[in-house]
mmCIF file of C-alpha atoms in Angstrom:
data_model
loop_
_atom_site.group_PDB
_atom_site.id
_atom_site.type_symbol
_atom_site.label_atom_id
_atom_site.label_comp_id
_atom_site.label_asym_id
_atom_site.label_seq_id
_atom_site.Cartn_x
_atom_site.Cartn_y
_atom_site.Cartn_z
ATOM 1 C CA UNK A 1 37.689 21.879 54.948
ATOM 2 C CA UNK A 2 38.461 25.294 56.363
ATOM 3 C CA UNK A 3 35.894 28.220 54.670
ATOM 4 C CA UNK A 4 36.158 31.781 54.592
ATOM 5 C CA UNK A 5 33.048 33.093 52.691
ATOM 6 C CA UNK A 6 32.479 36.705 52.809
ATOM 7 C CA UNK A 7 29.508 38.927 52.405
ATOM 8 C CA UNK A 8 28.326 40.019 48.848
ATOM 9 C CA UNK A 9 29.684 43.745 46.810
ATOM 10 C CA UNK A 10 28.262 46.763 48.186
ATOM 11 C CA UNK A 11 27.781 50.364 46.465
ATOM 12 C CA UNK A 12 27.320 53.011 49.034
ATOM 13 C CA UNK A 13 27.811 56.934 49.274
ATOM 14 C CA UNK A 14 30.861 58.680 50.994
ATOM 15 C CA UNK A 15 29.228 59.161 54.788
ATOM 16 C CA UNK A 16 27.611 56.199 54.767
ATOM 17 C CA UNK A 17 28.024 53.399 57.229
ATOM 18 C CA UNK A 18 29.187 49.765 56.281
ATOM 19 C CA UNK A 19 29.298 46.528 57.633
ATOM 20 C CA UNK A 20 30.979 43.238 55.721
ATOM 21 C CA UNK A 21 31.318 39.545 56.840
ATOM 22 C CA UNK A 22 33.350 36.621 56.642
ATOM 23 C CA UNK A 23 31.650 33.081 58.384
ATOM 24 C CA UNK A 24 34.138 30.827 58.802
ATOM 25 C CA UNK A 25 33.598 26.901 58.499
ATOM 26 C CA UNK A 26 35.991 23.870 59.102
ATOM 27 C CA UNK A 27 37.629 24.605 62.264
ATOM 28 C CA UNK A 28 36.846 25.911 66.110
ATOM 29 C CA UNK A 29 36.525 29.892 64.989
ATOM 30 C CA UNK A 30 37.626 30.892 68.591
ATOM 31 C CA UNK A 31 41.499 29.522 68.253
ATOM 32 C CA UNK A 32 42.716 31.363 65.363
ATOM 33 C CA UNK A 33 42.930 35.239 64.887
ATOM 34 C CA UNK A 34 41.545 36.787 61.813
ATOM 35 C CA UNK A 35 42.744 39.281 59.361
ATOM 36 C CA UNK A 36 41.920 41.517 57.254
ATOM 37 C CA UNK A 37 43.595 42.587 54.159
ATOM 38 C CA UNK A 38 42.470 45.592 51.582
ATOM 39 C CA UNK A 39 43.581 45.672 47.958
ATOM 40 C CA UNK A 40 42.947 48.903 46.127
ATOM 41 C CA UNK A 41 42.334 48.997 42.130
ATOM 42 C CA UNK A 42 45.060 47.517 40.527
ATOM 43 C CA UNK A 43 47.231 47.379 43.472
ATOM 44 C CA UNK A 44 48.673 45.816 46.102
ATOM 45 C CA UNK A 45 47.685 43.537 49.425
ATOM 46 C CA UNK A 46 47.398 45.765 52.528
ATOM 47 C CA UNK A 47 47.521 44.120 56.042
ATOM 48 C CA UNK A 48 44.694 46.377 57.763
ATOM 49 C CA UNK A 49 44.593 44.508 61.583
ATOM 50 C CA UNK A 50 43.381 41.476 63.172
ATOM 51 C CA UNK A 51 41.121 40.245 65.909
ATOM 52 C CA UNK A 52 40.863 36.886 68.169
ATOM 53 C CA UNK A 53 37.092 35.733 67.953
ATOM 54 C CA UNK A 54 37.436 34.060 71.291
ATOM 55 C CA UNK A 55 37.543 37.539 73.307
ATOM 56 C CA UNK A 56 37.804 39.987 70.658
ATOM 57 C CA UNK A 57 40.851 41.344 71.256
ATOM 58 C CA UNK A 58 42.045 43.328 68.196
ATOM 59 C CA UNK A 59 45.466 44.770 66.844
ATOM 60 C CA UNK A 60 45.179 47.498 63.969
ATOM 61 C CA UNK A 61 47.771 48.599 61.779
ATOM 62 C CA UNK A 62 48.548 52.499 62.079
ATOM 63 C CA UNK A 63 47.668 53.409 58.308
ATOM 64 C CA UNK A 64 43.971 51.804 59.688
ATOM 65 C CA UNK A 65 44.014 52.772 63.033
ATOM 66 C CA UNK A 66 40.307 54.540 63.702
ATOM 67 C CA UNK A 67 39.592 54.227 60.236
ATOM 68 C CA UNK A 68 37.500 51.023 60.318
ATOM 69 C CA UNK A 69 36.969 48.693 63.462
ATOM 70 C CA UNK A 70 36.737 44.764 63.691
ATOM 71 C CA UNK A 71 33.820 42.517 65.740
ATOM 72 C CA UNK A 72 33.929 39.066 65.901
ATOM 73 C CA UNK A 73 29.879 36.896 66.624
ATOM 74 C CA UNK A 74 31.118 33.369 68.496
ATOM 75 C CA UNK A 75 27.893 31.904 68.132
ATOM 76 C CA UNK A 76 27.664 32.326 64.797
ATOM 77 C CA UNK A 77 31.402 31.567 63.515
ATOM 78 C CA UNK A 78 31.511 35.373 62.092
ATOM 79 C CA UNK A 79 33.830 37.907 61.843
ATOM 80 C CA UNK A 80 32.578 41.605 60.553
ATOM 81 C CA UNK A 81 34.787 44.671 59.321
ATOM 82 C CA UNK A 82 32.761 48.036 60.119
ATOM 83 C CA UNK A 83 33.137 51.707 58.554
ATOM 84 C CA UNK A 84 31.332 54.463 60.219
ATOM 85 C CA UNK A 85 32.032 56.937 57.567
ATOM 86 C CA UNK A 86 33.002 55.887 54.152
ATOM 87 C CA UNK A 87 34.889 57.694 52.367
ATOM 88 C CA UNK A 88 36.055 57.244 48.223
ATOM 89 C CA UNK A 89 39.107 56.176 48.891
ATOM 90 C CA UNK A 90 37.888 52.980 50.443
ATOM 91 C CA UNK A 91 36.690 51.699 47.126
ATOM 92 C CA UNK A 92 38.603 48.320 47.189
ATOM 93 C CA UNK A 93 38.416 44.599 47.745
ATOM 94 C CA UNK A 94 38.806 43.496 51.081
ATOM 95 C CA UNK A 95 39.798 40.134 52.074
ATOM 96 C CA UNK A 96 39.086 37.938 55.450
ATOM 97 C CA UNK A 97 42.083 35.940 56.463
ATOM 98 C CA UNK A 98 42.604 33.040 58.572
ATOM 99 C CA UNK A 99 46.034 33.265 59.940
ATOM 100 C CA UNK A 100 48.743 30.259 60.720
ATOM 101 C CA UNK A 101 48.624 28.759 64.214
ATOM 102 C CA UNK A 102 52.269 31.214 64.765
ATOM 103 C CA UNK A 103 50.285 34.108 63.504
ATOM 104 C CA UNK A 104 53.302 34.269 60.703
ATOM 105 C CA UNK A 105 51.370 33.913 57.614
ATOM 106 C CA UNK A 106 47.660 33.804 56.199
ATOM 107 C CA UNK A 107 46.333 30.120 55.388
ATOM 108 C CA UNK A 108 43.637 30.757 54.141
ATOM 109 C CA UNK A 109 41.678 33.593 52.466
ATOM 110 C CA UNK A 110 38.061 34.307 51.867
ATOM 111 C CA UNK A 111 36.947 35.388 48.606
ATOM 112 C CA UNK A 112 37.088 39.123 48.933
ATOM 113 C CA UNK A 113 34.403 41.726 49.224
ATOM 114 C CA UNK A 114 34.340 44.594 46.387
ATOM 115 C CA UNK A 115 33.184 48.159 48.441
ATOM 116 C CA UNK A 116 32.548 50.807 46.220
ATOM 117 C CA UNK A 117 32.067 54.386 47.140
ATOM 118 C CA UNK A 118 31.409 56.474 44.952
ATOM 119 C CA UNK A 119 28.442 59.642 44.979
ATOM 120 C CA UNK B 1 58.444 49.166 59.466
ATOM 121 C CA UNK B 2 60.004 46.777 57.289
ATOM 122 C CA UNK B 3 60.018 47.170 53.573
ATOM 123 C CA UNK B 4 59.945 44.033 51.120
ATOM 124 C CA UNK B 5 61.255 44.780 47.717
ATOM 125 C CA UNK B 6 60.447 42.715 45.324
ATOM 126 C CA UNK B 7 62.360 42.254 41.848
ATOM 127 C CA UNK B 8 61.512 42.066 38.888
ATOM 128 C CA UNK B 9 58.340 44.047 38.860
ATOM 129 C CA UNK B 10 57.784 41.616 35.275
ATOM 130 C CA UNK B 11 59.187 38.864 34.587
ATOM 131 C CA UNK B 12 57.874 37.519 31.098
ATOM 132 C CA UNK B 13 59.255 33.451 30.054
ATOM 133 C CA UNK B 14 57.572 30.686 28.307
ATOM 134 C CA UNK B 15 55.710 27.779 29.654
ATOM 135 C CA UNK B 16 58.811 25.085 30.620
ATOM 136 C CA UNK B 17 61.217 28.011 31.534
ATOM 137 C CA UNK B 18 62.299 28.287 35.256
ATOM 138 C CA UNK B 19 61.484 31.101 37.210
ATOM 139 C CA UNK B 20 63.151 32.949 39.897
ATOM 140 C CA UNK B 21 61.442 35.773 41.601
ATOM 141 C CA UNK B 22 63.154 38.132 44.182
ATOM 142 C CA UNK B 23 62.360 39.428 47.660
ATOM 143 C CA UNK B 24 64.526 41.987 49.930
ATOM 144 C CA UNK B 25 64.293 42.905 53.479
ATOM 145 C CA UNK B 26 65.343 46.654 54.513
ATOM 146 C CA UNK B 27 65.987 44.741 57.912
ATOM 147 C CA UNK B 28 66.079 40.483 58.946
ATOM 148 C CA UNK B 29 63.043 38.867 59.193
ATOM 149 C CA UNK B 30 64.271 36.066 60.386
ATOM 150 C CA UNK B 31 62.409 33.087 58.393
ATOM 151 C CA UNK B 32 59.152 34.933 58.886
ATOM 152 C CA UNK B 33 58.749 34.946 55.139
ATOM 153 C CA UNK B 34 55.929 33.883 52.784
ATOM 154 C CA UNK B 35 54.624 33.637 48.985
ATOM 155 C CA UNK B 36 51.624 33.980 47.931
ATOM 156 C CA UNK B 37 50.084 33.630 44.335
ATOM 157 C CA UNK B 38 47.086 35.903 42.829
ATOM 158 C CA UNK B 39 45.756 35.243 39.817
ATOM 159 C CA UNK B 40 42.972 37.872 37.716
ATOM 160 C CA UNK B 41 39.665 38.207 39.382
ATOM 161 C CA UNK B 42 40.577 35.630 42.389
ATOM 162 C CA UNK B 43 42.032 35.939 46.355
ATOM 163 C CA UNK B 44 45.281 35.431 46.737
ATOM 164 C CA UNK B 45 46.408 31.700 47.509
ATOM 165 C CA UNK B 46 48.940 30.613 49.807
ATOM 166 C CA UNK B 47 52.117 29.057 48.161
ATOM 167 C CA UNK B 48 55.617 28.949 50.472
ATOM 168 C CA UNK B 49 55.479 29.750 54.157
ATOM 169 C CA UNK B 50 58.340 30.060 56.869
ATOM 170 C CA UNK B 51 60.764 30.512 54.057
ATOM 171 C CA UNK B 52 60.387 27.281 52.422
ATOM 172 C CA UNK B 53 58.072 25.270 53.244
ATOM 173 C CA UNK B 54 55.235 25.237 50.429
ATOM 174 C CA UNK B 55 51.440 24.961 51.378
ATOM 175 C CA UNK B 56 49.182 22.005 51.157
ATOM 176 C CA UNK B 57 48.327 21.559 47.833
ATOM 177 C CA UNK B 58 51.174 23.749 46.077
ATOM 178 C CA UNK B 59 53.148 21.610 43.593
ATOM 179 C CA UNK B 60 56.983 20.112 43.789
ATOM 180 C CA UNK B 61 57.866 22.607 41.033
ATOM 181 C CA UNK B 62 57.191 25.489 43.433
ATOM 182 C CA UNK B 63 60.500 26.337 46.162
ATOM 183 C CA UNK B 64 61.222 29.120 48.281
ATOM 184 C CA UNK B 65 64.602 29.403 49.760
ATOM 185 C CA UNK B 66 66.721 32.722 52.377
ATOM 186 C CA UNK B 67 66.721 33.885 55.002
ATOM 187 C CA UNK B 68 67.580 37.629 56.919
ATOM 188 C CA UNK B 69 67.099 39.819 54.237
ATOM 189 C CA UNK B 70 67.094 38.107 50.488
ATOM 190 C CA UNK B 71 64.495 35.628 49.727
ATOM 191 C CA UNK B 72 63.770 33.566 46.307
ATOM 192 C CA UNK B 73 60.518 32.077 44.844
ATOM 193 C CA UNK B 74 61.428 29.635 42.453
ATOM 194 C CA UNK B 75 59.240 27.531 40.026
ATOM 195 C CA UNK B 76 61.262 24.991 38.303
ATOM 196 C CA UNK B 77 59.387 24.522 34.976
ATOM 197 C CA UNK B 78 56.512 26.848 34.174
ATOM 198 C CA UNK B 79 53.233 25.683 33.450
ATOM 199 C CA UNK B 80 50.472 27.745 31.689
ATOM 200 C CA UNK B 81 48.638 27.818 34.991
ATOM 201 C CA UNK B 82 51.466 29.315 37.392
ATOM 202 C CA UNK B 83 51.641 32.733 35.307
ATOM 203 C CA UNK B 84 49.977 35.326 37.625
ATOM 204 C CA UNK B 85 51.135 37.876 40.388
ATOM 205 C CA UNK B 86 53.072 37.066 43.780
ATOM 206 C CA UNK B 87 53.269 38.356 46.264
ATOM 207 C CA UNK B 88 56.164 38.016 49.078
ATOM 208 C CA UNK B 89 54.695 39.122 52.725
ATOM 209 C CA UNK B 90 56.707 39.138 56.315
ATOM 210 C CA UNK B 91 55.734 39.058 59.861
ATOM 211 C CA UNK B 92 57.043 41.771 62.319
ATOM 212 C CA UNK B 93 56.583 41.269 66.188
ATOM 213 C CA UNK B 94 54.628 41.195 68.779
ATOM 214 C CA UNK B 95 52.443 43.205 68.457
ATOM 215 C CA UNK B 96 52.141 41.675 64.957
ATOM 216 C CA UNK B 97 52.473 43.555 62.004
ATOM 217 C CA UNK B 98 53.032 42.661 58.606
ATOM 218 C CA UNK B 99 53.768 43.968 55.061
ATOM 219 C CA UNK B 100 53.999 42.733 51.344
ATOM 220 C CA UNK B 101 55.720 43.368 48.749
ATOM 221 C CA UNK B 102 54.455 45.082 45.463
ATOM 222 C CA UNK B 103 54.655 42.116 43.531
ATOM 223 C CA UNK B 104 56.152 40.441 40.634
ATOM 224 C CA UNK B 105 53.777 39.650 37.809
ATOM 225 C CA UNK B 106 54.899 36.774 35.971
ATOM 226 C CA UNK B 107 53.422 36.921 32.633
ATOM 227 C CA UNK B 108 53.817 34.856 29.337
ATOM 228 C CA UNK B 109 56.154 35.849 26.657
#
């Protein structure tokens, strides 16, 4: 059974750095790529960029483009999404996703992470 | 990018009803076109990919049909549990991008 369980909610200050995770179970980590997705307060699902575990090569979208960056740990079937500086407006949930084999669709989701910044 | 427009932003029926909820291109995806269903408090699940094919574990009642630009989500006969958001998403590509819809909440009348 494919798993996507992600690290715990965090409350941090703007400034402060962040790091989430999402270990993966069920399936050999290093073939599929892996997604993230952000969903604001109320809103919507926002594709953010996604990385291949096997050598770490990453695609961001523009709107997250040096905003956040993605790492990937092989020997430990996890995937991490990283802030440097966190700002308010990154108070959301964000998802890990495990995309289709065609990279067309997510299969399956993790259970979401809640950031919240706030001073 | 490609916008997905999704109509209508509500759509309120009554367990047993049929559904049918709307998705528009602003340019073809091809068949790169999937559903997803979120319900309060929980991730989003997968429910028709590729147009109209629905995910393991998604039920008969569920069907997704289009292709280009106009897309439809349809659930045949309500039941109490399939009343939540959804979500329409497409695949640009290489290099990949993708976007969603806003969403059509499908709530209980």
């Amino acid at each position: 059974e494919v798993q996507l369980v992600q690290s715990g909610a965090e409350v941090k200050k703007p400034g402060e750095s962040l790091k989430i995770s999402c270990k993966a179970s069920g399936y050999r980590f290093t073939t599929y790529w892996i997604g993230w997705v952000r969903q604001m307060p109320g809103k919507g699902l926002e594709w953010m960029g996604i990385i291949y575990p096997d050598d770490s090569d990453t695609r961001y979208s523009p709107s997250f483009q040096g905003q956040v960056s993605f790492s990937a740990d092989k020997s430990i079937n996890t995937a991490y999404l990283l802030w440097r500086s966190l700002r308010a407006s990154d108070t959301a949930i964000y998802y890990c996703v495990r995309h289709s084999d065609g990279l067309n669709y997510f299969e399956f989701w993790g259970q979401g992470t809640l950031v919240t910044v706030s001073s | 990018e490609i916008v997905l427009t999704q109509s209508p932003a509500t759509l309120s029926l009554s367990p047993g009803e049929r559904a049918t909820l709307s998705c528009r291109a602003s340019q073809s995806v091809s068949a790169y076109l999937a559903w997803y269903q979120q319900k309060p408090g929980q991730a989003p699940r997968l429910v028709i990919y590729d147009a109209s094919n629905r995910a393991t574990g998604i039920p008969a009642r569920f069907s997704g049909s289009g292709s280009g630009t106009d897309f439809t989500l349809t659930i045949s006969s309500l039941e109490p549990e399939d009343f939540a958001v959804y979500y329409c998403q497409q695949r640009s590509d290489w290099p990949p991008s993708y976007t969603f819809g806003q969403g059509t909440k499908l709530e209980i009348k």
